[in-house]
Short mmCIF file of C-alpha atoms in Angstrom, two decimals:
data_model
loop_
_atom_site.label_atom_id
_atom_site.label_comp_id
_atom_site.label_asym_id
_atom_site.label_seq_id
_atom_site.Cartn_x
_atom_site.Cartn_y
_atom_site.Cartn_z
CA UNK A 9 27.28 -24.12 -7.18
CA UNK A 10 25.43 -21.19 -8.65
CA UNK A 11 24.35 -21.78 -12.25
CA UNK A 12 27.09 -20.24 -14.44
CA UNK A 13 24.43 -18.59 -16.59
CA UNK A 14 22.93 -16.96 -13.49
CA UNK A 15 26.40 -15.82 -12.41
CA UNK A 16 27.02 -14.33 -15.84
CA UNK A 17 23.72 -12.47 -15.66
CA UNK A 18 24.50 -11.03 -12.24
CA UNK A 19 28.00 -10.04 -13.37
CA UNK A 20 26.50 -8.23 -16.36
CA UNK A 21 23.99 -6.42 -14.15
CA UNK A 22 26.84 -5.28 -11.91
CA UNK A 23 29.02 -4.24 -14.87
CA UNK A 24 26.24 -2.13 -16.33
CA UNK A 25 25.67 -0.38 -13.04
CA UNK A 26 22.00 -1.30 -12.76
CA UNK A 27 20.85 0.33 -9.52
CA UNK A 28 19.51 -1.92 -6.74
CA UNK A 29 15.75 -1.89 -6.54
CA UNK A 30 15.71 -0.61 -2.97
CA UNK A 31 17.40 2.63 -4.10
CA UNK A 32 14.66 3.40 -6.64
CA UNK A 33 11.27 4.98 -6.27
CA UNK A 34 8.37 2.61 -6.96
CA UNK A 35 7.78 4.36 -10.28
CA UNK A 36 11.43 3.92 -11.29
CA UNK A 37 11.45 0.29 -10.13
CA UNK A 38 8.35 -0.45 -12.19
CA UNK A 39 9.93 1.10 -15.28
CA UNK A 40 13.19 -0.84 -14.83
CA UNK A 41 11.25 -4.08 -14.37
CA UNK A 42 9.24 -3.50 -17.55
CA UNK A 43 12.27 -2.49 -19.61
CA UNK A 44 14.73 -5.19 -18.60
CA UNK A 45 12.32 -7.99 -19.41
CA UNK A 46 13.27 -7.62 -23.08
CA UNK A 47 16.84 -8.63 -22.25
CA UNK A 48 16.09 -11.70 -20.13
CA UNK A 49 12.73 -12.99 -21.37
CA UNK A 50 12.15 -15.07 -24.51
CA UNK A 51 10.09 -13.67 -27.33
CA UNK A 52 6.39 -14.09 -26.53
CA UNK A 53 5.07 -17.20 -28.27
CA UNK A 54 2.06 -17.01 -30.56
CA UNK A 55 -1.31 -17.87 -29.03
CA UNK A 56 -4.80 -18.08 -30.46
CA UNK A 57 -6.32 -15.18 -28.50
CA UNK A 58 -5.28 -12.30 -26.26
CA UNK A 59 -8.24 -10.41 -24.85
CA UNK A 60 -8.26 -7.55 -22.36
CA UNK A 61 -11.00 -7.84 -19.74
CA UNK A 62 -12.14 -5.94 -16.67
CA UNK A 63 -13.34 -7.51 -13.44
CA UNK A 64 -15.33 -5.75 -10.77
CA UNK A 65 -13.25 -5.30 -7.64
CA UNK A 66 -13.86 -4.06 -4.10
CA UNK A 67 -12.38 -0.66 -4.93
CA UNK A 68 -13.00 -0.42 -8.65
CA UNK A 69 -12.13 -2.19 -11.86
CA UNK A 70 -9.39 -4.84 -12.02
CA UNK A 71 -7.72 -5.23 -15.44
CA UNK A 72 -7.34 -8.82 -16.67
CA UNK A 73 -5.78 -10.43 -19.72
CA UNK A 74 -7.23 -13.65 -21.13
CA UNK A 75 -4.85 -15.82 -23.15
CA UNK A 76 -6.00 -18.89 -25.04
CA UNK A 77 -3.35 -21.32 -26.29
CA UNK A 78 -2.35 -21.72 -29.90
CA UNK A 79 -4.27 -24.19 -32.03
CA UNK A 80 -7.59 -24.27 -30.17
CA UNK A 81 -10.97 -23.40 -31.64
CA UNK A 82 -12.65 -20.24 -30.32
CA UNK A 83 -15.59 -22.24 -29.01
CA UNK A 84 -13.49 -24.90 -27.23
CA UNK A 85 -14.17 -24.94 -23.50
CA UNK A 86 -10.82 -24.90 -21.71
CA UNK A 87 -9.52 -25.30 -18.19
CA UNK A 88 -8.10 -22.05 -16.84
CA UNK A 89 -5.21 -20.83 -14.73
CA UNK A 90 -5.76 -17.50 -12.96
CA UNK A 91 -2.26 -16.07 -12.61
CA UNK A 92 -0.97 -13.41 -10.20
CA UNK A 93 2.34 -11.80 -11.22
CA UNK A 94 5.34 -11.34 -8.97
CA UNK A 95 7.06 -8.10 -8.06
CA UNK A 96 6.92 -7.67 -4.32
CA UNK A 97 3.33 -6.35 -4.38
CA UNK A 98 4.97 -3.13 -5.66
CA UNK A 99 6.09 -3.68 -9.27
CA UNK A 100 5.04 -5.90 -12.16
CA UNK A 101 1.94 -6.10 -14.31
CA UNK A 102 0.30 -8.13 -17.08
CA UNK A 103 3.03 -7.14 -19.53
CA UNK A 104 6.01 -8.16 -17.37
CA UNK A 105 4.57 -11.68 -17.12
CA UNK A 106 2.88 -11.93 -20.50
CA UNK A 107 5.49 -14.25 -22.01
CA UNK A 108 5.32 -16.62 -19.03
CA UNK A 109 1.52 -16.71 -19.17
CA UNK A 110 1.64 -17.47 -22.91
CA UNK A 111 4.18 -20.23 -22.31
CA UNK A 112 2.01 -21.79 -19.61
CA UNK A 113 -1.10 -21.55 -21.78
CA UNK A 114 0.55 -23.28 -24.72
CA UNK A 115 2.40 -25.83 -22.61
CA UNK A 116 -0.54 -26.77 -20.41
CA UNK A 117 -3.24 -26.50 -23.06
CA UNK A 118 -5.31 -24.23 -20.84
CA UNK A 119 -6.47 -20.64 -20.86
CA UNK A 120 -4.63 -18.21 -18.60
CA UNK A 121 -6.13 -15.10 -17.04
CA UNK A 122 -3.49 -12.67 -15.78
CA UNK A 123 -4.57 -10.29 -13.00
CA UNK A 124 -3.39 -6.68 -12.62
CA UNK A 125 -4.07 -6.30 -8.91
CA UNK A 126 -3.47 -3.03 -7.05
CA UNK A 127 0.09 -2.35 -5.89
CA UNK A 128 1.73 -0.68 -2.92
CA UNK A 129 2.55 1.86 -1.72
CA UNK A 130 -0.50 3.46 -3.33
CA UNK A 131 -2.64 0.51 -2.20
CA UNK A 132 -1.38 -1.33 0.85
CA UNK A 133 -2.25 -4.72 2.33
CA UNK A 134 -4.76 -6.29 1.97
CA UNK A 135 -5.58 -4.56 -1.35
CA UNK A 136 -3.71 -7.16 -3.43
CA UNK A 137 -5.45 -10.00 -1.60
CA UNK A 138 -8.85 -8.42 -2.08
CA UNK A 139 -8.24 -7.86 -5.79
CA UNK A 140 -6.89 -11.31 -6.59
CA UNK A 141 -9.72 -13.00 -4.74
CA UNK A 142 -12.32 -10.77 -6.44
CA UNK A 143 -10.75 -11.35 -9.86
CA UNK A 144 -10.76 -15.11 -9.37
CA UNK A 145 -14.42 -15.01 -8.32
CA UNK A 146 -15.17 -12.92 -11.41
CA UNK A 147 -13.50 -15.46 -13.69
CA UNK A 148 -15.49 -18.23 -12.02
CA UNK A 149 -18.74 -16.31 -12.43
CA UNK A 150 -18.11 -15.44 -16.09
CA UNK A 151 -16.56 -18.72 -17.16
CA UNK A 152 -19.48 -19.68 -19.40
CA UNK A 153 -19.26 -16.62 -21.61
CA UNK A 154 -15.46 -16.97 -21.81
CA UNK A 155 -15.56 -20.68 -22.79
CA UNK A 156 -13.84 -21.73 -19.57
CA UNK A 157 -14.49 -24.84 -17.48
CA UNK A 158 -15.11 -23.80 -13.86
CA UNK A 159 -14.57 -27.36 -12.65
CA UNK A 160 -10.96 -27.07 -13.82
CA UNK A 161 -9.93 -23.68 -12.43
CA UNK A 162 -6.36 -23.39 -11.11
CA UNK A 163 -4.56 -20.47 -9.50
CA UNK A 164 -0.90 -19.63 -9.49
CA UNK A 165 1.79 -17.02 -9.22
CA UNK A 166 5.46 -16.33 -8.64
CA UNK A 167 7.02 -14.69 -5.57
CA UNK A 168 4.46 -12.14 -4.35
CA UNK A 169 2.03 -13.75 -6.78
CA UNK A 170 2.76 -17.14 -5.23
CA UNK A 171 1.94 -15.62 -1.85
CA UNK A 172 -1.36 -14.35 -3.22
CA UNK A 173 -2.20 -17.72 -4.79
CA UNK A 174 -1.63 -19.50 -1.47
CA UNK A 175 -3.85 -16.95 0.28
CA UNK A 176 -6.60 -17.18 -2.34
CA UNK A 177 -6.60 -20.97 -1.98
CA UNK A 178 -7.10 -20.61 1.77
CA UNK A 179 -9.79 -17.94 1.41
CA UNK A 180 -11.63 -20.01 -1.21
CA UNK A 181 -11.54 -23.07 1.03
CA UNK A 182 -12.87 -21.08 3.97
CA UNK A 183 -15.72 -19.60 1.93
CA UNK A 184 -16.63 -22.92 0.36
CA UNK A 185 -18.05 -21.38 -2.80
CA UNK A 186 -15.00 -21.04 -5.06
CA UNK A 187 -13.65 -24.46 -6.04
CA UNK A 188 -9.95 -24.45 -6.90
CA UNK A 189 -8.55 -27.48 -8.69
CA UNK A 190 -4.82 -26.77 -8.35
CA UNK A 191 -2.33 -24.20 -7.05
CA UNK A 192 0.98 -23.39 -8.72
CA UNK A 193 3.32 -21.68 -6.26
CA UNK A 194 6.60 -20.50 -7.77
CA UNK A 195 9.13 -19.39 -5.11
CA UNK A 196 6.25 -18.08 -2.99
CA UNK A 197 6.65 -15.65 -0.13
CA UNK A 198 4.88 -17.35 2.77
CA UNK A 199 6.20 -15.65 5.91
CA UNK A 200 6.46 -11.87 6.11
CA UNK A 201 8.68 -12.09 9.17
CA UNK A 202 11.57 -13.22 6.90
CA UNK A 203 13.04 -15.44 9.61
CA UNK A 204 13.88 -18.65 7.69
CA UNK A 205 17.61 -19.49 7.46
CA UNK A 206 17.83 -18.72 3.73
CA UNK A 207 17.01 -15.09 4.50
CA UNK A 208 20.44 -14.98 6.15
CA UNK A 209 22.45 -17.32 3.91
CA UNK A 210 21.15 -15.69 0.71
CA UNK A 211 20.71 -12.17 2.06
CA UNK A 212 23.12 -10.52 -0.36
CA UNK A 213 24.57 -11.20 -3.77
CA UNK A 214 21.79 -13.10 -5.55
CA UNK A 215 19.58 -10.43 -7.16
CA UNK A 216 16.83 -10.50 -4.52
CA UNK A 217 18.47 -9.16 -1.37
CA UNK A 218 17.44 -8.51 2.21
CA UNK A 219 17.37 -4.79 1.33
CA UNK A 220 14.97 -5.30 -1.56
CA UNK A 221 12.74 -7.59 0.52
CA UNK A 222 12.50 -4.88 3.17
CA UNK A 223 11.79 -2.34 0.42
CA UNK A 224 8.90 -4.36 -1.00
CA UNK A 225 7.49 -5.24 2.39
CA UNK A 226 7.70 -1.62 3.47
CA UNK A 227 5.64 -0.51 0.50
CA UNK A 228 3.03 -3.25 0.83
CA UNK A 229 2.88 -3.77 4.58
CA UNK A 230 4.83 -1.25 6.65
CA UNK A 231 3.11 -2.22 9.90
CA UNK A 232 4.95 -5.16 11.53
CA UNK A 233 1.78 -5.89 13.46
CA UNK A 234 0.26 -7.18 10.22
CA UNK A 235 3.07 -9.58 9.31
CA UNK A 236 1.48 -12.47 11.23
CA UNK A 237 -1.89 -12.08 9.51
CA UNK A 238 -2.39 -15.30 7.52
CA UNK A 239 -3.40 -13.23 4.49
CA UNK A 240 0.17 -11.93 4.51
CA UNK A 241 1.92 -15.03 5.86
CA UNK A 242 0.01 -18.17 4.87
CA UNK A 243 2.73 -20.30 6.52
CA UNK A 244 1.39 -19.05 9.85
CA UNK A 245 -2.16 -20.22 9.20
CA UNK A 246 -2.83 -23.00 11.70
CA UNK A 247 -5.31 -24.97 9.58
CA UNK A 248 -3.89 -25.98 6.20
CA UNK A 249 -6.13 -28.97 5.61
CA UNK A 250 -8.39 -29.59 2.61
CA UNK A 251 -6.49 -27.39 0.17
CA UNK A 252 -6.07 -27.95 -3.59
CA UNK A 253 -3.19 -30.07 -4.88
CA UNK A 254 -0.08 -27.96 -5.28
CA UNK A 255 3.27 -27.68 -7.00
CA UNK A 256 5.73 -25.61 -4.98
CA UNK A 257 8.89 -24.63 -6.83
CA UNK A 258 11.85 -22.84 -5.24
CA UNK A 259 15.40 -21.73 -6.12
CA UNK A 260 18.52 -22.65 -4.19
CA UNK A 261 20.09 -19.17 -4.07
CA UNK A 262 16.87 -17.40 -3.09
CA UNK A 263 16.14 -15.82 0.30
CA UNK A 264 12.60 -17.22 -0.04
CA UNK A 265 13.81 -20.80 -0.55
CA UNK A 266 13.27 -22.11 2.97
CA UNK A 267 9.84 -20.58 3.57
CA UNK A 268 8.67 -22.07 0.28
CA UNK A 269 9.90 -25.50 1.34
CA UNK A 270 8.39 -25.04 4.80
CA UNK A 271 5.02 -24.25 3.24
CA UNK A 272 5.20 -27.32 1.00
CA UNK A 273 6.06 -29.47 4.03
CA UNK A 274 3.19 -28.05 6.06
CA UNK A 275 0.76 -28.61 3.19
CA UNK A 276 1.92 -32.21 2.97
CA UNK A 277 1.73 -32.71 6.73
CA UNK A 278 -1.86 -31.47 6.62
CA UNK A 279 -2.75 -34.24 4.16
CA UNK A 280 -2.72 -32.31 0.90
CA UNK A 281 -1.25 -33.59 -2.37
CA UNK A 282 1.92 -31.58 -2.90
CA UNK A 283 4.90 -31.78 -5.22
CA UNK A 284 8.00 -29.85 -4.23
CA UNK A 285 11.05 -29.12 -6.35
CA UNK A 286 14.02 -26.83 -5.76
CA UNK A 287 16.16 -25.67 -8.68
CA UNK A 288 19.25 -25.76 -6.49
CA UNK A 289 21.54 -23.64 -8.69
CA UNK A 290 19.07 -20.87 -9.47
CA UNK A 291 18.25 -17.38 -8.22
CA UNK A 292 14.96 -15.74 -7.35
CA UNK A 293 12.95 -14.67 -10.39
CA UNK A 294 14.64 -17.10 -12.75
CA UNK A 295 11.53 -18.66 -14.30
CA UNK A 296 10.85 -15.63 -16.52
CA UNK A 297 14.48 -15.41 -17.75
CA UNK A 298 14.45 -18.06 -20.46
CA UNK A 299 16.43 -15.95 -22.94
CA UNK A 300 19.53 -16.14 -20.72
CA UNK A 301 18.89 -19.09 -18.36
CA UNK A 302 18.32 -22.53 -19.85
CA UNK A 303 16.88 -23.86 -16.59
CA UNK A 304 14.13 -21.25 -16.77
CA UNK A 305 12.71 -22.98 -19.84
CA UNK A 306 13.01 -26.34 -18.10
CA UNK A 307 11.08 -24.94 -15.13
CA UNK A 308 8.34 -23.51 -17.36
CA UNK A 309 7.99 -26.84 -19.17
CA UNK A 310 7.79 -28.66 -15.84
CA UNK A 311 5.13 -26.32 -14.47
CA UNK A 312 3.11 -26.57 -17.67
CA UNK A 313 3.30 -30.37 -17.66
CA UNK A 314 2.18 -30.66 -14.06
CA UNK A 315 -0.61 -28.17 -14.72
CA UNK A 316 -1.75 -30.06 -17.82
CA UNK A 317 -1.98 -33.31 -15.87
CA UNK A 318 -3.71 -31.67 -12.91
CA UNK A 319 -6.37 -30.11 -15.13
CA UNK A 320 -6.64 -33.01 -17.58
CA UNK A 321 -6.08 -30.50 -20.35
#
């Protein structure tokens, strides 16, 4: 069954007449996403440092936010998670995922660098890929001055951010000069074709709908000829060997559920160390909703614990 707390949230959204994302302009969708986080997200926990940074990108500056966990000395050298926010490559920013990044920093005992990559439709594919890869390289190059341990550098993200993390892991492996210790993939989009069975069984009624998926994809990648590019659909990459250990987390009432599981299975089949877990009663986007969904906090704690062990934090 659907988690009763998730059902109550969706009923409240319907009762309040919140417009579906696909009926909004990108600017309106971004504003709604920023504003409604205060209703569903927990209060941001205290941390020892929040520092705004700027990385050099292929088309200009990329804003970053460095978060160091509570209770650590300024000079302590920490492992680091470079995090790419979700939002369909169209909405979302450092602020919409600030609480989650703080939770992961405190729970895992690592620093977190949140990346504000360029969004569609102003900047279409592969702009987000280029930015996240450039930002991760920048963090690696500047780790010494930021008191970060480059031998313990992880990447991660949710939804569109999970897609970008999977792609960065592949690009880093191919280049051979950007060692990644771990990848955290939270309900990742892995196949732009949207052909897995859950895209039909969960197409309507569970927050993320087929209409909103088409909306996001249309803003980021309107050309169907690009959908099979591995930088858009890492599931379609033939060679998935020699990739960092991964945790892939999905939700049972999520159109992206099956392609996330398929990616985890393919990573495992290629010989990689992979943990896979589906929160069977949850909806897409749930991990940031800890104010209203108890299982969101459980999922955050789980991700932080796995990350802590993977990075020996």
